[in-house]
Structures are given as structure tokens and as C-alpha cells.
Amino acid sequence: MNIQLQNLTMAFNNNPPTLKGINTTIKDGQLASLLGPSGCGKSTTLMLLAGLYKPTEGKILFGDKDVTNKEAEHRGIGMVFQNYALYPHLSVLKNIMFPLKMKKVPKAEAIERATKMAKLTQIDHLLDRKPGQLSGGQQQRVAIARALVKEPELLLLDEPLSNLDARLRLEMREEIRRIQLEVGITTIFVTHDQEEALSISDKVILMNDGEIIQEASPLDIYKTPNSIFSATFIGSPPINMIKDGDKILGIRPENLKPTAEANSKFSGTVTYRETIGRDTLIKVKCGENTLNALLETGDIVNFGDTVHLTAEKENIYNFDASTGRRV
Amino acid sequence: MKETTPLANKESFTSKFSKKLRNAIFVDGATLKSTAKAYLYLLPALIIIVVFSIYPIFRSLQLAFYTDFNFFTREGFETGTDNFTYVLNSQTFHLSLRNTITFVIGVVPLTIIISLMIALAIHSVAKGTAFFRSIYFLPHITSTIAIATVFQWIFHTQSGILNYILSWFGIDPIAWLGHPDWAMPALIIMSVWSNLGFGTVLLLAGLQTIDKGLYLAAKVDGAGKWHRFTTVTLPMLSPTIFFLSITSVIGSFRIFGQIFALFRGPGTANSALTVVYFIYQQFWEVRNIPRASAAALVLFAIIFAITLVQMAVGKKLVHYK
């Protein structure tokens, strides 16, 4: 089922709009991330998709059906909340069965479908437990099973990994992708973590200040940022931004290479050096700019050395300093 | 390495031991001096509780077994279980117990249901929650005599507002306070009204602690208003409802003041005679203190048994976080 947002606008009680007329399409079976800093409107967009908020203007289409004015309980979507929102008094099995109970599915069938979902999310050994007896990752799995059990055509995930510790976050992020591909469900994933968005999505929708800045595949949004915002929000360590007249040059740290003095574009002293596993990051003070460069194994550079750096022309992004757009 | 002599070890052992002992007696960081000071602060309240609660409990236990007792000299002579036999076989006591149970069954569910409806209404208003909460709490802090005086007017057969309102529906005037059949409903109406304040404020506090996310999740899961109420509100509120049911059952079994204030007696043909009223009659009117004590102990046993049953049922139904 394709999801279309047309001129979607949301303003709360006469405040300036938090969402300023966004347009996008998420294709059937895709996993799309709504990415952006807090307050950018990504969660509002998700709440509008769920039907928990009603837009001030604009339309939401599920397939060719206009669902803009449909209540959340009739939209038939699955949603995983940031704090999971499991019913604390119900067992895992009853939590997963709840959406089926609301659809008046016969009990035997409901138990069967819920158990199947629990197997898919690998929590079938915990069915009798209460949510309070589960770890964060297990609760997350219950929430996913509950969202998927009614076989919705759209799955919404609201910052689902932000309450987990770093290790579990990596594990659950792969799990979400595995389950999404296995079920083949159209999925919209809200996150403020660019790495999360880049790692599991088919499409990244980058938002800021109530507007969509750029939407593209993870690789395209990384390689061809359309604006300063896009370039600086995505990538770790962050992109180098160098002022050059009325232009700003953006160079990703891994694209800065050590070179001979004659070919160098930037020269300076190494003020910082750290090696994490296979990566070595150095900071080089070149005049008023401090550049980050990620070195390859074999490039030996020490603190206090003078280094000369260059970058391929296609890896230098030019931005207009006044508009912030790519030129 | 620092050398430790056996003596030093022994010293540290004794100091460790005394430290353990101190920790067992005093709370963290408390000293003998600070503990004595704390006892001094506790003393006034403790004296009052001992004199007016603890001592009477044991005294009534003792009094209930006197079969020969002088009301004026407060001296007891012979002992036995005759007082209990009398109370348990007394027609009047049976009537008072029936009346009390009718009262409890009428008041407790109505108090909880109406309080819950008011709390839900107040909870759903966007502004002025604090204002409404204060307004609805007023009955709880109003004197029983004042409430009864107003209700005597409301219930008045000829000029009462209740009968006036009922007349719009073609209902003939009811002798709320005079007719034996209507005394108990009148008492229940007034008691429910005066209980609402406490119930509403308690349930409102409970409602405010419910995670809003659960309502959103239930909505997305396809639950309409009613199912959101039964799967989120009621279970999350169950500890509060349980607490309210225990306190109002105990409170309702002890009903006395309202009757005295509303009917200036036990009601026509003892229609509002409750167990505590029976105890009062035995004490002040019959002047049989041992018999009043025996009846009080019987009431205590009944309340205790019912509370135990409630606790057992509550364990199954109540969800604690």
C-alpha cells in the first residue's frame, strides 16, 4: 500500500505550524525513516499518520483511500511507541491478542495468530509473563508483535530504539529490518539518530523545522546532500565546512587524503589524534578552520606533525552561503 | 604493608559489633540523643492514641465479659459470655445488623461509581481541574450536623426541594424522614453525597497517574471509548478503587453521626438503627456497658472478616505497578 502525504499541515492551538505543508510518497513494502532533530515535526507526522492527531490542512492517502478524517481506531495500522505502552496488567500473550480481541477474532484463532507473531519476534517462551518482568528488548519485541498481529498494511515506529542500551539498539535495529522484510510491510520509522536511519531504511526523509529538506536512499542522501543542513546532519564524524568567499565547501572526513605538499589543498598541524579499531581520526588546524580527517590504515600521522590534505573534486560539495543550498 | 596486631583486630571486631548493634536499633545516622529527641516529639500524639484508642480497646475487651457490672462505680464482679449470647440473640441487634448491611451495600458501590463519574468528568475538562477538585472536596470537610440540617430541609415532606422536583414527574410527596421504608434510602443519599468529595479527589489523583501512551496504544489497537475505559482506565485505577472500597466499607459499618443528626433518633420504628447506634443505645439509654462492649466486639469481628475477604478478592483483581 502506497502512503501519500499531500500538503500536510499541522498547527496546535493557533501556534505557528509545526508542520508546514509536506508532500511525500512512501512506496508499498518500503521502510522509510523520518529523520530530523527534535521539534522538526517528525513525530507529529507519525501521529497524523496514526490518526491520533488531525491535520489543520492537507490529506493523507492510504493506497487510493483518503483516510485524513478517519479515527485512529479505524485506520487498522500497527504502531510501536517509544516507551512501548504495553498493558501492564495483561500477560504477553494477552497484550499481543488485544488488537484481535478488538476485531472480534474468535479466541482460538486469536491465540494461534498471537503465538505465530510471538515466534516471529522470538518471544514465544515469554507468553505468560507480565510486561514488568521483561527486559527492554523483550518489551520492544512484544510491542512489535502486538503491532503486527492484526496484519496491518502500515507499521509505524516512534523512536523505537531510544530506550535501549547501545548494544541492544544494534541488535533490535537488525531485528526490525529482518521482521519488516519477512512480513513485507510498509513501515515508517521515526528517529533522530542518522546512523539508525541510514542503516535500515530504503528511503530517508530528512526533516527540519516542519519541512522536508531532502528525501533519498541512504546512500544518495549521504553522497549527494542538497543543502548544508542535509550535509551536516548526516555523517559521523561530521562533515568539514570551509568558508570560501560566498561559498561554503563541504568535505566528508574520509574524503580528505594526505598528499605531497605540492598537491595539497589544505595544510596544517595535527592537534588531535584518536584511533578506534581500524579508524584513525585526526584534527588538523588549517588557519581558522579545524578539519576532521579519517585516515586509512598505513597513513602514519602523529600529534604535532604538519600534514597536507587534498580531496577529489567530485567529493567537494559547494553550498551557497546565503541560501544554504547546494550549487 | 601495615602490621596489624591481634589486639587491633579484636578492637576492630568489637567496634564492628557495636556498630551493627547500633544499626539494628537506630535508623541510619541516628544517635541515642537524636532518638530520645524523636521520642519526645512522638510522645504527645502517642499519649492521646493510648488514652483514647489503645486503652479503650483493651478495656472494652475486658468489660464485655462482665455479667455483673455497676454502671456508676464502674466496678465489675462476675464474668462470663452472657453478653455475647444476649447480643447475638437480640432481635434489635439483628435488625441493626440488617440495616447496617443494607446501608453498606447501598453506599459503597454508589459512592465509588458516582465518584468515578465525577472524577472522569473533571479529568476531561481542559482548564480548571484544581477549581473543580476543590469544589467537589467541600462535602468531605463540611460538618455532619451542617450537612444533616440542609438535608432535613431537602427531605422535608411538604416544603423539601426533593419532593418538589419529584412532583414534576407526577410523584406524590414522600415522607423521607418519617416513613420507615424511606429512612434508609434518605440516609444512603445523604451519605453518598458526603462521601463523594473524598472519593472524587482520590480517583482524580489516580487518573492523573495513568500513562497517556496507553490510551494512544489502545486507540491504535482499535479500542473504542468503552474498551479504552475497560482495558486502560479500570485496571490502572484498580489500586485506588480497591483502597476506596476498603475505607468506605469500614467507614460505612461505623455509621452513626449522620443518623443522629438526620433523624434525631434511630428513625421511625428503628428503621435507621445501625449497629453503632445499637451500641450507643446499650451504653447511654440502657446503661449496660458490658453489653455495649460485647456488641462493639461483634461489630469489630464482622468488619475484620469482611476486610479479610476484600483483601483476598483484591489480590486477584487489583493490578499493582
PDB file of N, CA, C and O in Angstrom, chain A residues 41-72:
ATOM      1  N   GLY A  41       9.172  18.048  13.561  1.00  0.00           N
ATOM      2  CA  GLY A  41       7.852  17.682  13.056  1.00  0.00           C
ATOM      3  C   GLY A  41       7.727  16.217  12.682  1.00  0.00           C
ATOM      4  O   GLY A  41       6.691  15.780  12.214  1.00  0.00           O
ATOM      5  N   LYS A  42       8.785  15.429  12.930  1.00  0.00           N
ATOM      6  CA  LYS A  42       8.738  14.017  12.523  1.00  0.00           C
ATOM      7  C   LYS A  42       7.735  13.212  13.339  1.00  0.00           C
ATOM      8  O   LYS A  42       6.977  12.423  12.785  1.00  0.00           O
ATOM      9  N   SER A  43       7.692  13.462  14.670  1.00  0.00           N
ATOM     10  CA  SER A  43       6.728  12.728  15.500  1.00  0.00           C
ATOM     11  C   SER A  43       5.307  13.179  15.210  1.00  0.00           C
ATOM     12  O   SER A  43       4.380  12.374  15.220  1.00  0.00           O
ATOM     13  N   THR A  44       5.139  14.480  14.944  1.00  0.00           N
ATOM     14  CA  THR A  44       3.817  14.994  14.579  1.00  0.00           C
ATOM     15  C   THR A  44       3.330  14.296  13.308  1.00  0.00           C
ATOM     16  O   THR A  44       2.166  13.883  13.228  1.00  0.00           O
ATOM     17  N   THR A  45       4.230  14.135  12.335  1.00  0.00           N
ATOM     18  CA  THR A  45       3.868  13.452  11.090  1.00  0.00           C
ATOM     19  C   THR A  45       3.393  12.027  11.385  1.00  0.00           C
ATOM     20  O   THR A  45       2.388  11.566  10.841  1.00  0.00           O
ATOM     21  N   LEU A  46       4.101  11.355  12.291  1.00  0.00           N
ATOM     22  CA  LEU A  46       3.740   9.977  12.633  1.00  0.00           C
ATOM     23  C   LEU A  46       2.372   9.912  13.312  1.00  0.00           C
ATOM     24  O   LEU A  46       1.545   9.050  13.000  1.00  0.00           O
ATOM     25  N   MET A  47       2.134  10.869  14.238  1.00  0.00           N
ATOM     26  CA  MET A  47       0.846  10.920  14.944  1.00  0.00           C
ATOM     27  C   MET A  47      -0.282  11.190  13.951  1.00  0.00           C
ATOM     28  O   MET A  47      -1.383  10.668  14.114  1.00  0.00           O
ATOM     29  N   LEU A  48      -0.005  12.003  12.933  1.00  0.00           N
ATOM     30  CA  LEU A  48      -1.017  12.279  11.906  1.00  0.00           C
ATOM     31  C   LEU A  48      -1.284  11.017  11.089  1.00  0.00           C
ATOM     32  O   LEU A  48      -2.437  10.717  10.770  1.00  0.00           O
ATOM     33  N   LEU A  49      -0.221  10.282  10.769  1.00  0.00           N
ATOM     34  CA  LEU A  49      -0.392   9.031  10.021  1.00  0.00           C
ATOM     35  C   LEU A  49      -1.207   8.028  10.829  1.00  0.00           C
ATOM     36  O   LEU A  49      -2.026   7.289  10.288  1.00  0.00           O
ATOM     37  N   ALA A  50      -0.981   8.017  12.163  1.00  0.00           N
ATOM     38  CA  ALA A  50      -1.702   7.085  13.031  1.00  0.00           C
ATOM     39  C   ALA A  50      -3.158   7.492  13.203  1.00  0.00           C
ATOM     40  O   ALA A  50      -4.001   6.677  13.538  1.00  0.00           O
ATOM     41  N   GLY A  51      -3.439   8.781  12.980  1.00  0.00           N
ATOM     42  CA  GLY A  51      -4.799   9.277  13.210  1.00  0.00           C
ATOM     43  C   GLY A  51      -4.997   9.763  14.631  1.00  0.00           C
ATOM     44  O   GLY A  51      -6.113  10.042  15.057  1.00  0.00           O
ATOM     45  N   LEU A  52      -3.901   9.849  15.396  1.00  0.00           N
ATOM     46  CA  LEU A  52      -4.011  10.323  16.778  1.00  0.00           C
ATOM     47  C   LEU A  52      -4.075  11.849  16.818  1.00  0.00           C
ATOM     48  O   LEU A  52      -4.545  12.430  17.788  1.00  0.00           O
ATOM     49  N   TYR A  53      -3.578  12.500  15.767  1.00  0.00           N
ATOM     50  CA  TYR A  53      -3.808  13.932  15.548  1.00  0.00           C
ATOM     51  C   TYR A  53      -4.559  14.076  14.239  1.00  0.00           C
ATOM     52  O   TYR A  53      -4.480  13.206  13.371  1.00  0.00           O
ATOM     53  N   LYS A  54      -5.273  15.208  14.111  1.00  0.00           N
ATOM     54  CA  LYS A  54      -5.926  15.520  12.844  1.00  0.00           C
ATOM     55  C   LYS A  54      -5.249  16.745  12.250  1.00  0.00           C
ATOM     56  O   LYS A  54      -5.008  17.713  12.962  1.00  0.00           O
ATOM     57  N   PRO A  55      -4.908  16.699  10.946  1.00  0.00           N
ATOM     58  CA  PRO A  55      -4.158  17.823  10.363  1.00  0.00           C
ATOM     59  C   PRO A  55      -5.011  19.087  10.232  1.00  0.00           C
ATOM     60  O   PRO A  55      -6.236  19.004  10.128  1.00  0.00           O
ATOM     61  N   THR A  56      -4.327  20.248  10.257  1.00  0.00           N
ATOM     62  CA  THR A  56      -5.017  21.509  10.036  1.00  0.00           C
ATOM     63  C   THR A  56      -5.399  21.623   8.560  1.00  0.00           C
ATOM     64  O   THR A  56      -6.443  22.145   8.201  1.00  0.00           O
ATOM     65  N   GLU A  57      -4.496  21.117   7.713  1.00  0.00           N
ATOM     66  CA  GLU A  57      -4.728  21.164   6.272  1.00  0.00           C
ATOM     67  C   GLU A  57      -4.062  19.950   5.645  1.00  0.00           C
ATOM     68  O   GLU A  57      -3.170  19.357   6.237  1.00  0.00           O
ATOM     69  N   GLY A  58      -4.459  19.650   4.422  1.00  0.00           N
ATOM     70  CA  GLY A  58      -3.771  18.593   3.689  1.00  0.00           C
ATOM     71  C   GLY A  58      -4.448  17.240   3.811  1.00  0.00           C
ATOM     72  O   GLY A  58      -5.465  17.099   4.502  1.00  0.00           O
ATOM     73  N   LYS A  59      -3.901  16.265   3.098  1.00  0.00           N
ATOM     74  CA  LYS A  59      -4.528  14.948   3.002  1.00  0.00           C
ATOM     75  C   LYS A  59      -3.540  13.835   3.274  1.00  0.00           C
ATOM     76  O   LYS A  59      -2.348  13.965   3.008  1.00  0.00           O
ATOM     77  N   ILE A  60      -4.064  12.726   3.778  1.00  0.00           N
ATOM     78  CA  ILE A  60      -3.274  11.504   3.900  1.00  0.00           C
ATOM     79  C   ILE A  60      -4.001  10.431   3.108  1.00  0.00           C
ATOM     80  O   ILE A  60      -5.207  10.220   3.306  1.00  0.00           O
ATOM     81  N   LEU A  61      -3.280   9.794   2.190  1.00  0.00           N
ATOM     82  CA  LEU A  61      -3.891   8.732   1.391  1.00  0.00           C
ATOM     83  C   LEU A  61      -3.213   7.400   1.691  1.00  0.00           C
ATOM     84  O   LEU A  61      -1.984   7.309   1.684  1.00  0.00           O
ATOM     85  N   PHE A  62      -4.022   6.381   2.020  1.00  0.00           N
ATOM     86  CA  PHE A  62      -3.523   5.008   2.128  1.00  0.00           C
ATOM     87  C   PHE A  62      -3.973   4.324   0.849  1.00  0.00           C
ATOM     88  O   PHE A  62      -5.168   4.113   0.642  1.00  0.00           O
ATOM     89  N   GLY A  63      -3.040   3.979  -0.030  1.00  0.00           N
ATOM     90  CA  GLY A  63      -3.431   3.478  -1.341  1.00  0.00           C
ATOM     91  C   GLY A  63      -4.155   4.604  -2.049  1.00  0.00           C
ATOM     92  O   GLY A  63      -3.644   5.723  -2.118  1.00  0.00           O
ATOM     93  N   ASP A  64      -5.397   4.366  -2.515  1.00  0.00           N
ATOM     94  CA  ASP A  64      -6.133   5.488  -3.098  1.00  0.00           C
ATOM     95  C   ASP A  64      -7.247   5.974  -2.172  1.00  0.00           C
ATOM     96  O   ASP A  64      -8.094   6.747  -2.566  1.00  0.00           O
ATOM     97  N   LYS A  65      -7.229   5.477  -0.920  1.00  0.00           N
ATOM     98  CA  LYS A  65      -8.260   5.890   0.037  1.00  0.00           C
ATOM     99  C   LYS A  65      -7.800   7.092   0.857  1.00  0.00           C
ATOM    100  O   LYS A  65      -6.699   7.099   1.403  1.00  0.00           O
ATOM    101  N   ASP A  66      -8.652   8.104   0.924  1.00  0.00           N
ATOM    102  CA  ASP A  66      -8.368   9.272   1.736  1.00  0.00           C
ATOM    103  C   ASP A  66      -8.744   8.939   3.186  1.00  0.00           C
ATOM    104  O   ASP A  66      -9.909   8.711   3.493  1.00  0.00           O
ATOM    105  N   VAL A  67      -7.745   8.884   4.079  1.00  0.00           N
ATOM    106  CA  VAL A  67      -8.031   8.500   5.469  1.00  0.00           C
ATOM    107  C   VAL A  67      -7.880   9.698   6.421  1.00  0.00           C
ATOM    108  O   VAL A  67      -7.906   9.533   7.632  1.00  0.00           O
ATOM    109  N   THR A  68      -7.740  10.900   5.847  1.00  0.00           N
ATOM    110  CA  THR A  68      -7.445  12.088   6.653  1.00  0.00           C
ATOM    111  C   THR A  68      -8.348  12.221   7.871  1.00  0.00           C
ATOM    112  O   THR A  68      -7.885  12.540   8.961  1.00  0.00           O
ATOM    113  N   ASN A  69      -9.651  11.938   7.682  1.00  0.00           N
ATOM    114  CA  ASN A  69     -10.574  12.161   8.795  1.00  0.00           C
ATOM    115  C   ASN A  69     -10.962  10.882   9.529  1.00  0.00           C
ATOM    116  O   ASN A  69     -11.869  10.888  10.356  1.00  0.00           O
ATOM    117  N   LYS A  70     -10.274   9.806   9.228  1.00  0.00           N
ATOM    118  CA  LYS A  70     -10.571   8.538   9.880  1.00  0.00           C
ATOM    119  C   LYS A  70      -9.933   8.505  11.271  1.00  0.00           C
ATOM    120  O   LYS A  70      -8.785   8.908  11.428  1.00  0.00           O
ATOM    121  N   GLU A  71     -10.677   8.015  12.264  1.00  0.00           N
ATOM    122  CA  GLU A  71     -10.132   7.902  13.624  1.00  0.00           C
ATOM    123  C   GLU A  71      -9.066   6.811  13.694  1.00  0.00           C
ATOM    124  O   GLU A  71      -9.114   5.848  12.934  1.00  0.00           O
ATOM    125  N   ALA A  72      -8.154   6.967  14.659  1.00  0.00           N
ATOM    126  CA  ALA A  72      -7.053   6.016  14.813  1.00  0.00           C
ATOM    127  C   ALA A  72      -7.560   4.583  14.927  1.00  0.00           C
ATOM    128  O   ALA A  72      -6.992   3.667  14.332  1.00  0.00           O
TER     129      ALA A  72
END
